[in-house]
Every structure is written in C-alpha cells, then in structure tokens.
Amino acid sequence: MFDVAVVGGGVVGCAVARRFTLQGARVVLLEKGADILSGASKGNSAILHTGFDAPAGSLELACMQAGYREYLEIRERLGLPLLESGAVVAAWSEEQHAKLAGIEVAAHANGVADVRLISRDEILAREPALSGAVLGGVLVPGEYLIDPWSAPLVYLLQALENGAEVRRNTEVLAGRFDGAWRLETSTGEVRAAYVINCAGLFGDVLDERLTGVRQFTIKPRKGQFVVFDKAAARHLRTILLPVPEERTKGIVLTPTVFGNLLVGPTAEEQESRDRADTDSATLRMLVDKAVEMLPALRDMPVTAIYAGIRPATEEKKYRVRHEVGQNYIVLGGIRSTGLTAALGLAQHAWGFCAGTYAAVAAPVWPQAPRLAEHCARDWQEVGYSEIICHCEMVTRREIEAAMEGALPATDWGGLKRRTRAGMGRCQGFYCNAALTALCAGRLHD
Amino acid sequence: MIDVAIIGGGPAGVAAALALKRRGVGRVVILEREAVLGGVPRHCGHSPFGMREFGRVLTGPAYTRRLRAAAEEAGVEILLRHSVVRLRPGGVLDVATPDGVKQLRALRVLLATGAREMPRSARLLGGDRPLGVLNTGALQAHVVLHGSVPFRRPVVVGTELVSLSALATCRGHGIKPVAMLEQGTRQVARWPLALFPRLLRIPLYYAAEIAEICGGARVESVKLRDGREIICDGVLLTGEFVPESSLARMGHLAVDAGSGGPVTDQYGRCSDGAYFAAGNVLRGIETAGWSFREGAAIADYIADDLVGGLPYAEGGVEVVCGEGLKYAVPQSLARVTRLRGVLQLRVAEAIRGQLRVRAGDVVLYKRRLAALPERRILVDLESLRIPQEVSQIIVEIVA
Ligand SMILES: Cc1cc2nc3c(=O)[nH]c(=O)nc-3n(C[C@H](O)[C@H](O)[C@H](O)COP(=O)(O)OP(=O)(O)OC[C@H]3O[C@@H](n4cnc5c(N)ncnc54)[C@H](O)[C@@H]3O)c2cc1C
Ligand SMILES: Cc1cc2nc3c(=O)[nH]c(=O)nc-3n(C[C@H](O)[C@H](O)[C@H](O)COP(=O)(O)OP(=O)(O)OC[C@H]3O[C@@H](n4cnc5c(N)ncnc54)[C@H](O)[C@@H]3O)c2cc1C
C-alpha cells in the first residue's frame, strides 16, 4: 500500500514523485513506457521560462515562477546545468514592433521586473551575427537554458534514492476508489491512498479510466525542430523568441546546453498523441527561417531533426483539479511550459495534501549526468578508458553508468537521453556498431 | 616539441607520416582517436585496396594492417585513443586522452580526419524515428568489426560506388536488400559496376525519393514521394559524403562551403600556415589510394615548409567555384612561376559543356567535357599560367 501513486513519468510526474517523497510520502510512479520521458517530455525547446509572457494571474504563471525559483535553488546540489543565455523577443516587422511595448508592460505585471525594451542597435551589438532586418525587441535577461532530460531524470532519481519506487512498462488501465485507490495496471494491482494523474498526452484518457468522465480533451499539437551543428553555436548566445502570434509562441532560434543551435518548434494540430514524425518540407522551412534570422547559418550542417507533442487541450490553460473526497489530483494539459513549471506544479499538488506526512530529514542528493557543454564533462577527467561516441565525446564510463543504478536505461532512447551517445553530427556513422556491441543484451528496441 | 602532428591515422595520415620520416623529419606523431590505426578501410571487408601502395590487392582490414606495420617500422609515434578536440592558432592542439586532457604543440599539423556519409538528419529525411537507419560506414563496422547484423531486408538509398560496396557487404552477411533507390534517372556508379544490383536481383527504382521513413521501434517501411510504399526492416543511406572537418569548423580555420573541407592552397596549406590538410577531409570523396598518395604528396610540402622551402601563402590567387560546379579544391593558389599539382572538381548534376578557367574575361584554360556527379574531374595546374595582376580565377562549366 502506497501513500501516493503518480501516474506518468513525464517531467511533471517525476517532479511530483520527488516532491511527495521528500515530504515523507511513500510514492510509486507508474509509467507505461519502457522508460520515463516517453511522452511530451521527450522533445522540447529546453527553455527555463520566467513567465514574462504567461497569462496574467494564471495557475500556469504561478507554477512556472515557482518552478523556476526551485530549479535555481536545487540545481547545483543535483548537478543540473544552467546556461544563463537571456532571451530577446525580436520584431521583424512593423506590426510586430508595435507589440513590443505591450510585451514589456505585461512582463512587469507578471513580476518579471528586469524585462526591458531593447533597440535594434543594442540587439546587434549583443548578437552581431543576427540579420540587420531586426527592428527591435524586448530583452528578457532571466530566460535560461537547461538539460531537458537530465532534469526530470534526476528529479525521479532523488525520489527513488529517498524511498520511492518506479514501475516502468506499467500502464494504468482502470481504478476504483473505496477510501483508497485500487489501480488495475498491466503488471498487476497497485494500491495507494492518493492518485495523481500526470499522464500528459493521455491525461484525459486516464481521467476517464479513473473517474468515468473526461473533464478535458487533449488536442495534441506537434512541434518540429532542426538542430544545427555545434559550429553554429558561436553565432548566437541569446535565445531568440518571436513576437507571439495567436496560437503559439512561434518559431524560436536558440542555443542549447549541449552546444548546438536549435530552430523550432512548429505548431501542428494532429490526431495522434504519440506519432512525433517530421517532414522534409517543414524541416526545410525551419532551416530557411533560421538562415533568414541568422545568415551565418547558410551552409551550416544539420545535426539532428526531431519533433515533440504538446498536451494542449480545448482551453488555453492548465487543467489542474483536486477531487477532495476522491483523493485524486489531475495535473493535465501542461502544454508548452511544463519543463519550467514541473517543480512548481509539484509544489502546488503538494499544497493539496500538506501536513499529511513528515518530511525526510536529510534527503540524499543524487547527481545528474553531466551533459552540458559549458560544464565539465566526463571526458575531461582521467580514467574514462575510451570515447565511444566521438561527436558528443561520450565515454564508455558514462555509458556503463547509464545502464546501472536506480533507474537504468533499458532502451536506446533512454541511453541517448542519459548520455547523448549517437546524437551528434555523424548520427552513429562512427559509433553505432561499437555502441551496439557495448550494450549487447542490455538494451531492447 | 613535435615536428609534425598528424590528426587521423587513416590512409592519408599514415602515408603522410611515412613520407615525413623518409624526408628525415624528426618527431612525427599520429593522433588517432580510435583504439587502432587504419581509418575507414578497417571496416571495408572487401578488396581492392593497396594496389599502388603495396603492389597487391588487399581487403580493407589487410590493407590497414600493412599501414600499421609500415608506420611502426618507420618510427612514427602512434598515439591511439587520442581525440583532438580543438585546434588553436599556430599548431597548438587540445587532446583528450584517457590519462587526461593534454595540450600538444607541433611546428606543423596535418588534418587527415577523413570523410563520412551524410546521416538521415542532415538529409532532412522525415518520418518516424525507428531504429535501423544507418550509413554504409556504420553497417560495415557492424558486420566487419563486431559481427553484428543491424537489419535483414533494408532499402538501399543511393547508387554511388560506395552503394555497390554496401551491396557487397550485405551479400556477404546474409542481408538481402529489397530495393535500391536512385534520385536521378541513372546510376551514379560507372558501368560495369552498375550491373551489380541486377546480378543480385535487387530492384532498382529511378527518380525515387523517400518521403518518409515509417516504423515504431524499428523500421517497417518507407514511403516514396510518388506514393509507393516499400516494406523493409532498415534503411541504408549510402554516399553523399561530407568531410569530417568539424575541427576546422569549430576552430579558426576557414572552411569552404562547396567542398565542406578546410580551405587550402596547392600545398594543402590551410588559412593558418601551421595547419595542412590531406585525404578525404578535403572533399567528399576519393579512393583510399588517392588519399594515400595525397597524404604523401602534402607531407613532402610540409617537409619543405619546415626548412623554409614553401612559397608564401600571402598574396595568393583565389579559386572561385563558378557555374555548374559543386566544388573546386584547392580554393587558393600560392603565387609561383610554375604551379604543381591538380585542381580537383566535382559537379552536382550531370552537365555537358565547356570547362573553363578564367581570370576576368581572359580564358586561361578550356576543354569540352561531359560530367556526371561524383566523378573525378581534374585540371592540371601546370597547364595554368596565371598573369601577375590577377588575384582571382574562376572555374566553371558552361553548358
Ligand atoms: C515542441 C515543444 C516545445 C516545448 N518547449 C518547452 C520549453 O522550452 N520550456 C518548457 O518549460 N516547456 C516546454 N515544452 C512543454 C513541456 O515539454 C511539456 O509541458 C511537458 O513535457 C509535459 O509533461 P507531462 O509530464 O505533463 O507529460 P508527458 O511528458 O506526456 O508525460 C506523461 C507520461 O505518462 C505516461 N502515461 C500516459 N498514460 C499512462 C497510463 N495510463 N499509465 C501509465 N503511464 C501513462 C506517458 O507514457 C508519459 O511518459 C515544450 C513542449 C513541446 C512539445
Ligand atoms: C563508408 C565508406 C566506404 C568506403 N569504401 C571505399 C572502398 O571500398 N575503396 C576505396 O578505395 N575507398 C573507399 N572509401 C573512401 C576512402 O577509402 C576513405 O575515405 C579513406 O579511408 C580516406 O582516408 P583518410 O585517411 O582521408 O580518412 P579516414 O580513413 O576516414 O581516416 C581518418 C581517421 O581520422 C581519425 N580522426 C577523425 N577525427 C579525429 C580527431 N578529432 N582526433 C583524432 N583522430 C581523428 C579517424 O578515427 C580515422 O581513423 C570509403 C569511404 C567510406 C566513408
């Protein structure tokens, strides 16, 4: 019997499992995928947002800002990186330029006081490689970049090392509440006092399975990305945000903590909740868009292409709900800001149950994989034995470590997210065979 | 102090090391990131390699064993598992080794880091992201170095020479390609090699381009732009070679957009005179034999340079790659009374016309030709007389 069953190992579920564990609850996290991060959290822009442009007074804004603060507080102890890049919301047309003042006002209203208008000249002084077509912008100094995989991984690791349990390949199929929850899963029954629905792209499906009704409907919205070669990174240090259009935040051009440059995401409504496919025409459009903004990217090799799916819903807000008599919390519809808001959402959910348990007195602080290019990497330390992936400089020691411990990688995706092996410019030309041999019998498709 | 540090121990790097030792250069060091010397031929399980170098037909692995033996015998210092991670001005290298990161200084550095095939991502090839999408190099490493088989019934994309070598690799390891796709209307490789797919009864699709790769965990099919779908369990992306020039790109050396390699002059000298380049890092792609000879030739220039025997790079003539051409290597020519070496050219698309080298309106060289992609086109530099006042020549093919 657990105190809390967290359903879903996306960034939100991982943060929730951590918070409840540290507060003293006995937690189990149930994830239907072979590994955590098999849903929306698999592919995003990796920006730690200030909330400067979030809807005023919204729960989304509150959770983003609480999440942002907690990330900064805990990240050093967990070995998580932070690239203090700052962002510029850049205007490329008179129409966009006219919106800048409003963006500054809204940011201040949201409590992000250091946001200010920035002239074309100042932008170009800061980013000399940027196209001269830029007209002006809003500077958001506090927008930062993080490692989108290591953060949730180490959140859950911290839960596990302080007593929580994780069950992967475990899908919650149904549930019944009779004072406590009996969850029917693909690997047997799980009993828990509380259930927290963090099922992301399937949040509404789980809602129905547990309560008999869907109180919201997920409208999957795909975003495609193109990652440029690390050689591109020298041309841009700041996150370049677009002036927001009606539906989304639009196309971003940004450095990554892995030392690349990223352009994307698109916003494409689709039926499928799990098909994150890409198409050449869109990818080409993204490349063109990036070159337009940053002409130095012409002829720059592309390293990777990918897509992520946002768990948007029919309404433009988080779908958070607490059913008191049912011991049931839903953290649903965490659309496009969940990486930032996850720790804040976890605090918020904890608020519903505060006082129930006794916090862990001296929690263990595990260390995240060190994958950020601006921090010390494993290959810089003696005794790594050999480099397996030359493009991303991934050592044998790192790969071995990723397949051990409390939350070992069990499939290729999991290994890549924990180490970056095979994710560099050659995409496995040099290392695929060696990597396969090294992991033989230890990973499945 | 190292006299010459060579980055990469493939055919070009080893040939250069041997030539430098022959010229009596003192400390010659090969920095190779793999655990063994040899470069790409290590995993080319087939022949022919080594005809010109060793006077006999060898398989890739046998050829690399010869390279190793020759290098050891010549007294070349071979540092394995040494990954060069950064080039600094003047011949200073940051090197990652299992014993820690080191900084090495050399009077001259030769980049011989080779070439690789373009991966799926850089081709902007859409669809799902299943396992089983590989380049020829990775397939070869699987079957030749590790005895593993990544797929059984792949679709082979491309018809370059390497695509046929990929078919040979498949055949030897129980892999039966279900189709071979060519974007164009004819095979890129030359007859009679081009008959090979037909001999193996592999259907060849012309004007065929993949619209998307489909599959969950593993590849299940590919959909072509014309709507056809081919059931398969893998995609083998062959050819479309790109120089492994990331060190130059990431550092201070000028890189040529056309070739994708570092900008060099006829001596293989880069934009920083402490650096030279040879082998397939210069361009995609030439044979191992070519890379070997090029390594040796450029090493001779390095040996000359060490004793002050190379003409100045300053005030050189820029070689501009004009109409009809994909690249021209080298991209600049140091000014000397008698040029040596060759200008290496490639076209992106089949073209028939006049190949010209001109300075402004003055034509310095011309000949008629019919050129196909991925076929070697050479212009003998000795035949060029570049007038004193000229600072730029243009190479082009006028249809
Ligand atoms: C293109 C894109 C760009 C983004 N950029 C940013 C950004 O820059 N900054 C930022 O802060 N946010 C960003 N986001 C948003 C962020 O990625 C999401 O908000 C976040 O990943 C949502 O996480 P989640 O845990 O709610 O959902 P998910 O990641 O979908 O997690 C849900 C998990 O539950 C599992 N599951 C589902 N049903 C069941 C069941 N019945 N039983 C067991 N397990 C189940 C799933 O397998 C999945 O692993 C972006 C998102 C996208 C798509
Ligand atoms: C898949 C494939 C198949 C081929 N098949 C044939 C064939 O059948 N016949 C033929 O004649 N030619 C073939 N070629 C072409 C030719 O043989 C090779 O490209 C040839 O090996 C080129 O020699 P090289 O010395 O320039 O480079 P490579 O052989 O590629 O050697 C480069 C070396 O540099 C090392 N290196 C790279 N970066 C670093 C670094 N940062 N630090 C340290 N070391 C580094 C690499 O590990 C490698 O050992 C093929 C090429 C490829 C890619």
GROMACS .gro file of N, CA and C and ligand atoms in nm, chain A residues 390 393 429-430, chain B residues 6-15 30-50 53 60 63-64 67 79 81-87 94-96 111-117 135-140 161-163 165-166 239 241-242 244 246-247 278-283 285-292 294, ligand 2:
model
  323
  390HIS      N    1   3.227   0.983  -3.062
  390HIS     CA    2   3.327   1.088  -3.079
  390HIS      C    3   3.265   1.226  -3.098
  393MET      N    4   3.147   1.317  -2.763
  393MET     CA    5   3.251   1.286  -2.664
  393MET      C    6   3.192   1.211  -2.543
  429PHE      N    7   2.746   0.718  -3.754
  429PHE     CA    8   2.834   0.666  -3.859
  429PHE      C    9   2.957   0.600  -3.793
  430TYR      N   10   3.018   0.669  -3.699
  430TYR     CA   11   3.139   0.616  -3.637
  430TYR      C   12   3.112   0.522  -3.519
  451ILE      N   13   5.000   1.462  -3.680
  451ILE     CA   14   4.903   1.425  -3.782
  451ILE      C   15   4.774   1.382  -3.712
  452ILE      N   16   4.666   1.449  -3.745
  452ILE     CA   17   4.539   1.414  -3.680
  452ILE      C   18   4.465   1.316  -3.770
  453GLY      N   19   4.457   1.191  -3.726
  453GLY     CA   20   4.388   1.088  -3.804
  453GLY      C   21   4.485   0.989  -3.864
  454GLY      N   22   4.464   0.863  -3.831
  454GLY     CA   23   4.554   0.757  -3.879
  454GLY      C   24   4.490   0.670  -3.985
  455GLY      N   25   4.422   0.732  -4.082
  455GLY     CA   26   4.372   0.660  -4.198
  455GLY      C   27   4.480   0.658  -4.305
  456PRO      N   28   4.444   0.617  -4.427
  456PRO     CA   29   4.543   0.610  -4.535
  456PRO      C   30   4.620   0.741  -4.554
  457ALA      N   31   4.551   0.854  -4.552
  457ALA     CA   32   4.618   0.982  -4.576
  457ALA      C   33   4.717   1.013  -4.465
  458GLY      N   34   4.672   0.996  -4.340
  458GLY     CA   35   4.758   1.028  -4.227
  458GLY      C   36   4.881   0.939  -4.221
  459VAL      N   37   4.861   0.810  -4.242
  459VAL     CA   38   4.974   0.718  -4.235
  459VAL      C   39   5.072   0.744  -4.349
  460ALA      N   40   5.018   0.766  -4.469
  460ALA     CA   41   5.106   0.794  -4.584
  460ALA      C   42   5.189   0.918  -4.557
  475ILE      N   43   5.128   1.053  -3.490
  475ILE     CA   44   4.990   1.038  -3.536
  475ILE      C   45   4.899   1.036  -3.414
  476LEU      N   46   4.799   1.124  -3.414
  476LEU     CA   47   4.698   1.125  -3.308
  476LEU      C   48   4.572   1.060  -3.365
  477GLU      N   49   4.536   0.947  -3.312
  477GLU     CA   50   4.421   0.873  -3.365
  477GLU      C   51   4.324   0.845  -3.251
  478ARG      N   52   4.197   0.881  -3.274
  478ARG     CA   53   4.100   0.869  -3.164
  478ARG      C   54   4.052   0.726  -3.142
  479GLU      N   55   4.063   0.641  -3.243
  479GLU     CA   56   4.022   0.502  -3.225
  479GLU      C   57   4.133   0.423  -3.154
  480ALA      N   58   4.100   0.298  -3.120
  480ALA     CA   59   4.197   0.214  -3.050
  480ALA      C   60   4.294   0.148  -3.147
  481VAL      N   61   4.265   0.157  -3.276
  481VAL     CA   62   4.356   0.104  -3.378
  481VAL      C   63   4.372   0.202  -3.493
  482LEU      N   64   4.485   0.191  -3.559
  482LEU     CA   65   4.515   0.275  -3.673
  482LEU      C   66   4.440   0.221  -3.796
  483GLY      N   67   4.422   0.302  -3.897
  483GLY     CA   68   4.372   0.249  -4.023
  483GLY      C   69   4.258   0.326  -4.086
  484GLY      N   70   4.177   0.394  -4.007
  484GLY     CA   71   4.067   0.472  -4.064
  484GLY      C   72   3.959   0.384  -4.124
  485VAL      N   73   3.893   0.439  -4.224
  485VAL     CA   74   3.777   0.371  -4.283
  485VAL      C   75   3.806   0.231  -4.339
  486PRO      N   76   3.920   0.208  -4.405
  486PRO     CA   77   3.941   0.073  -4.461
  486PRO      C   78   3.937  -0.039  -4.356
  487ARG      N   79   3.953  -0.007  -4.230
  487ARG     CA   80   3.942  -0.109  -4.124
  487ARG      C   81   3.814  -0.189  -4.139
  488HIS      N   82   3.707  -0.121  -4.182
  488HIS     CA   83   3.580  -0.194  -4.191
  488HIS      C   84   3.529  -0.213  -4.334
  489CYS      N   85   3.616  -0.190  -4.433
  489CYS     CA   86   3.578  -0.225  -4.570
  489CYS      C   87   3.625  -0.368  -4.591
  490GLY      N   88   3.534  -0.464  -4.570
  490GLY     CA   89   3.573  -0.605  -4.569
  490GLY      C   90   3.616  -0.659  -4.705
  491HIS      N   91   3.606  -0.575  -4.807
  491HIS     CA   92   3.630  -0.625  -4.942
  491HIS      C   93   3.757  -0.565  -5.002
  492SER      N   94   3.799  -0.614  -5.119
  492SER     CA   95   3.909  -0.554  -5.195
  492SER      C   96   3.845  -0.460  -5.297
  493PRO      N   97   3.918  -0.386  -5.375
  493PRO     CA   98   4.063  -0.383  -5.380
  493PRO      C   99   4.121  -0.262  -5.307
  494PHE      N  100   4.211  -0.287  -5.219
  494PHE     CA  101   4.290  -0.180  -5.159
  494PHE      C  102   4.438  -0.214  -5.180
  495GLY      N  103   4.521  -0.112  -5.185
  495GLY     CA  104   4.665  -0.134  -5.174
  495GLY      C  105   4.741  -0.158  -5.302
  498GLU      N  106   4.994   0.128  -5.333
  498GLU     CA  107   5.078   0.145  -5.215
  498GLU      C  108   5.166   0.024  -5.191
  505GLY      N  109   4.025  -0.435  -4.713
  505GLY     CA  110   4.047  -0.318  -4.627
  505GLY      C  111   4.123  -0.351  -4.499
  508TYR      N  112   4.480  -0.432  -4.562
  508TYR     CA  113   4.547  -0.309  -4.602
  508TYR      C  114   4.586  -0.226  -4.479
  509THR      N  115   4.492  -0.216  -4.383
  509THR     CA  116   4.524  -0.133  -4.266
  509THR      C  117   4.632  -0.199  -4.180
  512LEU      N  118   4.941  -0.082  -4.329
  512LEU     CA  119   4.967   0.059  -4.292
  512LEU      C  120   5.029   0.066  -4.154
  524LEU      N  121   4.989   0.759  -3.131
  524LEU     CA  122   4.916   0.777  -3.005
  524LEU      C  123   4.769   0.744  -3.030
  526ARG      N  124   4.368   0.632  -2.914
  526ARG     CA  125   4.272   0.687  -2.818
  526ARG      C  126   4.308   0.832  -2.780
  527HIS      N  127   4.360   0.901  -2.876
  527HIS     CA  128   4.389   1.043  -2.858
  527HIS      C  129   4.294   1.121  -2.950
  528SER      N  130   4.195   1.186  -2.891
  528SER     CA  131   4.097   1.262  -2.969
  528SER      C  132   4.135   1.409  -2.966
  529VAL      N  133   4.163   1.463  -3.080
  529VAL     CA  134   4.189   1.606  -3.085
  529VAL      C  135   4.054   1.677  -3.074
  530VAL      N  136   4.042   1.765  -2.978
  530VAL     CA  137   3.913   1.830  -2.956
  530VAL      C  138   3.913   1.977  -2.997
  531ARG      N  139   4.033   2.032  -3.016
  531ARG     CA  140   4.034   2.172  -3.053
  531ARG      C  141   4.166   2.212  -3.118
  532LEU      N  142   4.157   2.291  -3.221
  532LEU     CA  143   4.276   2.347  -3.285
  532LEU      C  144   4.292   2.490  -3.238
  539ASP      N  145   4.441   2.078  -2.843
  539ASP     CA  146   4.385   2.022  -2.719
  539ASP      C  147   4.348   1.878  -2.751
  540VAL      N  148   4.397   1.786  -2.670
  540VAL     CA  149   4.379   1.645  -2.698
  540VAL      C  150   4.320   1.575  -2.577
  541ALA      N  151   4.210   1.501  -2.598
  541ALA     CA  152   4.152   1.422  -2.490
  541ALA      C  153   4.215   1.284  -2.493
  556LEU      N  154   4.583   1.786  -4.089
  556LEU     CA  155   4.447   1.734  -4.066
  556LEU      C  156   4.424   1.622  -4.165
  557ALA      N  157   4.398   1.502  -4.114
  557ALA     CA  158   4.370   1.388  -4.203
  557ALA      C  159   4.255   1.309  -4.141
  558THR      N  160   4.145   1.380  -4.116
  558THR     CA  161   4.035   1.322  -4.041
  558THR      C  162   3.929   1.255  -4.130
  559GLY      N  163   3.952   1.252  -4.260
  559GLY     CA  164   3.866   1.172  -4.347
  559GLY      C  165   3.729   1.231  -4.375
  560ALA      N  166   3.642   1.145  -4.425
  560ALA     CA  167   3.506   1.186  -4.463
  560ALA      C  168   3.408   1.080  -4.415
  561ARG      N  169   3.282   1.119  -4.409
  561ARG     CA  170   3.178   1.022  -4.373
  561ARG      C  171   3.056   1.049  -4.460
  562GLU      N  172   2.957   0.963  -4.447
  562GLU     CA  173   2.835   0.982  -4.526
  562GLU      C  174   2.737   1.069  -4.450
  580ASN      N  175   2.417   0.444  -4.209
  580ASN     CA  176   2.503   0.469  -4.324
  580ASN      C  177   2.586   0.343  -4.353
  581THR      N  178   2.645   0.341  -4.471
  581THR     CA  179   2.729   0.227  -4.508
  581THR      C  180   2.841   0.204  -4.406
  582GLY      N  181   2.905   0.313  -4.366
  582GLY     CA  182   3.017   0.301  -4.273
  582GLY      C  183   2.976   0.229  -4.146
  583ALA      N  184   2.859   0.264  -4.093
  583ALA     CA  185   2.811   0.200  -3.970
  583ALA      C  186   2.778   0.053  -3.996
  584LEU      N  187   2.716   0.026  -4.112
  584LEU     CA  188   2.685  -0.114  -4.145
  584LEU      C  189   2.814  -0.196  -4.151
  585GLN      N  190   2.914  -0.141  -4.220
  585GLN     CA  191   3.041  -0.213  -4.231
  585GLN      C  192   3.102  -0.238  -4.094
  606LEU      N  193   2.948   0.458  -5.594
  606LEU     CA  194   3.038   0.344  -5.584
  606LEU      C  195   3.024   0.276  -5.447
  607VAL      N  196   3.012   0.357  -5.344
  607VAL     CA  197   3.004   0.302  -5.209
  607VAL      C  198   2.875   0.222  -5.190
  608SER      N  199   2.772   0.256  -5.269
  608SER     CA  200   2.645   0.184  -5.257
  608SER      C  201   2.665   0.040  -5.303
  610SER      N  202   2.952  -0.111  -5.289
  610SER     CA  203   3.031  -0.176  -5.186
  610SER      C  204   2.940  -0.213  -5.068
  611ALA      N  205   2.836  -0.134  -5.046
  611ALA     CA  206   2.738  -0.169  -4.943
  611ALA      C  207   2.665  -0.297  -4.980
  684GLY      N  208   2.659   0.695  -4.947
  684GLY     CA  209   2.715   0.808  -5.020
  684GLY      C  210   2.681   0.944  -4.963
  686PHE      N  211   2.890   1.200  -4.944
  686PHE     CA  212   3.000   1.214  -4.849
  686PHE      C  213   3.023   1.359  -4.806
  687VAL      N  214   3.056   1.374  -4.681
  687VAL     CA  215   3.094   1.506  -4.630
  687VAL      C  216   3.225   1.492  -4.552
  689GLU      N  217   3.493   1.515  -4.270
  689GLU     CA  218   3.482   1.525  -4.124
  689GLU      C  219   3.571   1.642  -4.081
  691SER      N  220   3.498   1.893  -3.874
  691SER     CA  221   3.444   1.970  -3.761
  691SER      C  222   3.552   2.045  -3.684
  692LEU      N  223   3.672   1.988  -3.677
  692LEU     CA  224   3.778   2.060  -3.604
  692LEU      C  225   3.803   2.197  -3.667
  723ALA      N  226   4.500   1.685  -4.578
  723ALA     CA  227   4.512   1.589  -4.688
  723ALA      C  228   4.412   1.476  -4.669
  724GLY      N  229   4.382   1.409  -4.779
  724GLY     CA  230   4.289   1.297  -4.772
  724GLY      C  231   4.146   1.347  -4.786
  725ASN      N  232   4.052   1.264  -4.746
  725ASN     CA  233   3.913   1.297  -4.772
  725ASN      C  234   3.855   1.407  -4.686
  726VAL      N  235   3.932   1.457  -4.590
  726VAL     CA  236   3.885   1.574  -4.518
  726VAL      C  237   3.879   1.695  -4.612
  727LEU      N  238   3.948   1.682  -4.726
  727LEU     CA  239   3.948   1.792  -4.823
  727LEU      C  240   3.819   1.798  -4.903
  728ARG      N  241   3.756   1.683  -4.921
  728ARG     CA  242   3.638   1.679  -5.008
  728ARG      C  243   3.576   1.540  -5.000
  730ILE      N  244   3.433   1.260  -5.243
  730ILE     CA  245   3.524   1.171  -5.176
  730ILE      C  246   3.616   1.113  -5.281
  731GLU      N  247   3.730   1.067  -5.237
  731GLU     CA  248   3.823   0.999  -5.328
  731GLU      C  249   3.851   0.860  -5.271
  732THR      N  250   3.924   0.781  -5.345
  732THR     CA  251   3.954   0.644  -5.300
  732THR      C  252   4.063   0.647  -5.192
  733ALA      N  253   4.081   0.532  -5.130
  733ALA     CA  254   4.187   0.519  -5.031
  733ALA      C  255   4.322   0.542  -5.097
  734GLY      N  256   4.339   0.486  -5.218
  734GLY     CA  257   4.466   0.500  -5.289
  734GLY      C  258   4.498   0.647  -5.316
  735TRP      N  259   4.398   0.719  -5.361
  735TRP     CA  260   4.415   0.863  -5.387
  735TRP      C  261   4.453   0.934  -5.258
  736SER      N  262   4.379   0.903  -5.150
  736SER     CA  263   4.405   0.970  -5.022
  736SER      C  264   4.547   0.941  -4.975
  737PHE      N  265   4.591   0.818  -4.996
  737PHE     CA  266   4.726   0.779  -4.957
  737PHE      C  267   4.830   0.863  -5.031
  739GLU      N  268   4.788   1.142  -5.184
  739GLU     CA  269   4.774   1.283  -5.148
  739GLU      C  270   4.842   1.311  -5.015
  846LIG     C1  271   3.181   0.401  -4.586
  846LIG     C2  272   3.299   0.422  -4.674
  846LIG     C3  273   3.338   0.321  -4.763
  846LIG     C4  274   3.447   0.337  -4.846
  846LIG     N1  275   3.483   0.238  -4.929
  846LIG     C5  276   3.594   0.252  -5.005
  846LIG     C6  277   3.640   0.147  -5.088
  846LIG     O1  278   3.577   0.042  -5.092
  846LIG     N2  279   3.753   0.165  -5.161
  846LIG     C7  280   3.821   0.284  -5.156
  846LIG     O2  281   3.924   0.297  -5.222
  846LIG     N3  282   3.778   0.385  -5.081
  846LIG     C8  283   3.668   0.372  -5.005
  846LIG     N4  284   3.627   0.476  -4.928
  846LIG     C9  285   3.698   0.603  -4.939
  846LIG    C10  286   3.831   0.603  -4.867
  846LIG     O3  287   3.884   0.477  -4.850
  846LIG    C11  288   3.825   0.654  -4.728
  846LIG     O4  289   3.753   0.771  -4.717
  846LIG    C12  290   3.970   0.668  -4.687
  846LIG     O5  291   3.988   0.591  -4.575
  846LIG    C13  292   4.013   0.810  -4.672
  846LIG     O6  293   4.132   0.815  -4.600
  846LIG     P1  294   4.159   0.929  -4.496
  846LIG     O7  295   4.291   0.897  -4.437
  846LIG     O8  296   4.141   1.058  -4.562
  846LIG     O9  297   4.044   0.917  -4.387
  846LIG     P2  298   3.991   0.801  -4.292
  846LIG    O10  299   4.024   0.668  -4.340
  846LIG    O11  300   3.849   0.833  -4.267
  846LIG    O12  301   4.073   0.825  -4.157
  846LIG    C14  302   4.050   0.933  -4.074
  846LIG    C15  303   4.098   0.898  -3.936
  846LIG    O13  304   4.096   1.014  -3.857
  846LIG    C16  305   4.054   0.980  -3.729
  846LIG     N5  306   4.003   1.102  -3.667
  846LIG    C17  307   3.899   1.179  -3.708
  846LIG     N6  308   3.883   1.283  -3.626
  846LIG    C18  309   3.979   1.274  -3.532
  846LIG    C19  310   4.012   1.354  -3.419
  846LIG     N7  311   3.942   1.465  -3.389
  846LIG     N8  312   4.113   1.317  -3.341
  846LIG    C20  313   4.185   1.203  -3.370
  846LIG     N9  314   4.157   1.125  -3.476
  846LIG    C21  315   4.055   1.160  -3.556
  846LIG    C22  316   3.951   0.873  -3.753
  846LIG    O14  317   3.930   0.795  -3.639
  846LIG    C23  318   4.011   0.796  -3.867
  846LIG    O15  319   4.088   0.690  -3.821
  846LIG    C24  320   3.519   0.460  -4.844
  846LIG    C25  321   3.480   0.560  -4.755
  846LIG    C26  322   3.372   0.543  -4.672
  846LIG    C27  323   3.334   0.654  -4.576
   0.00000   0.00000   0.00000
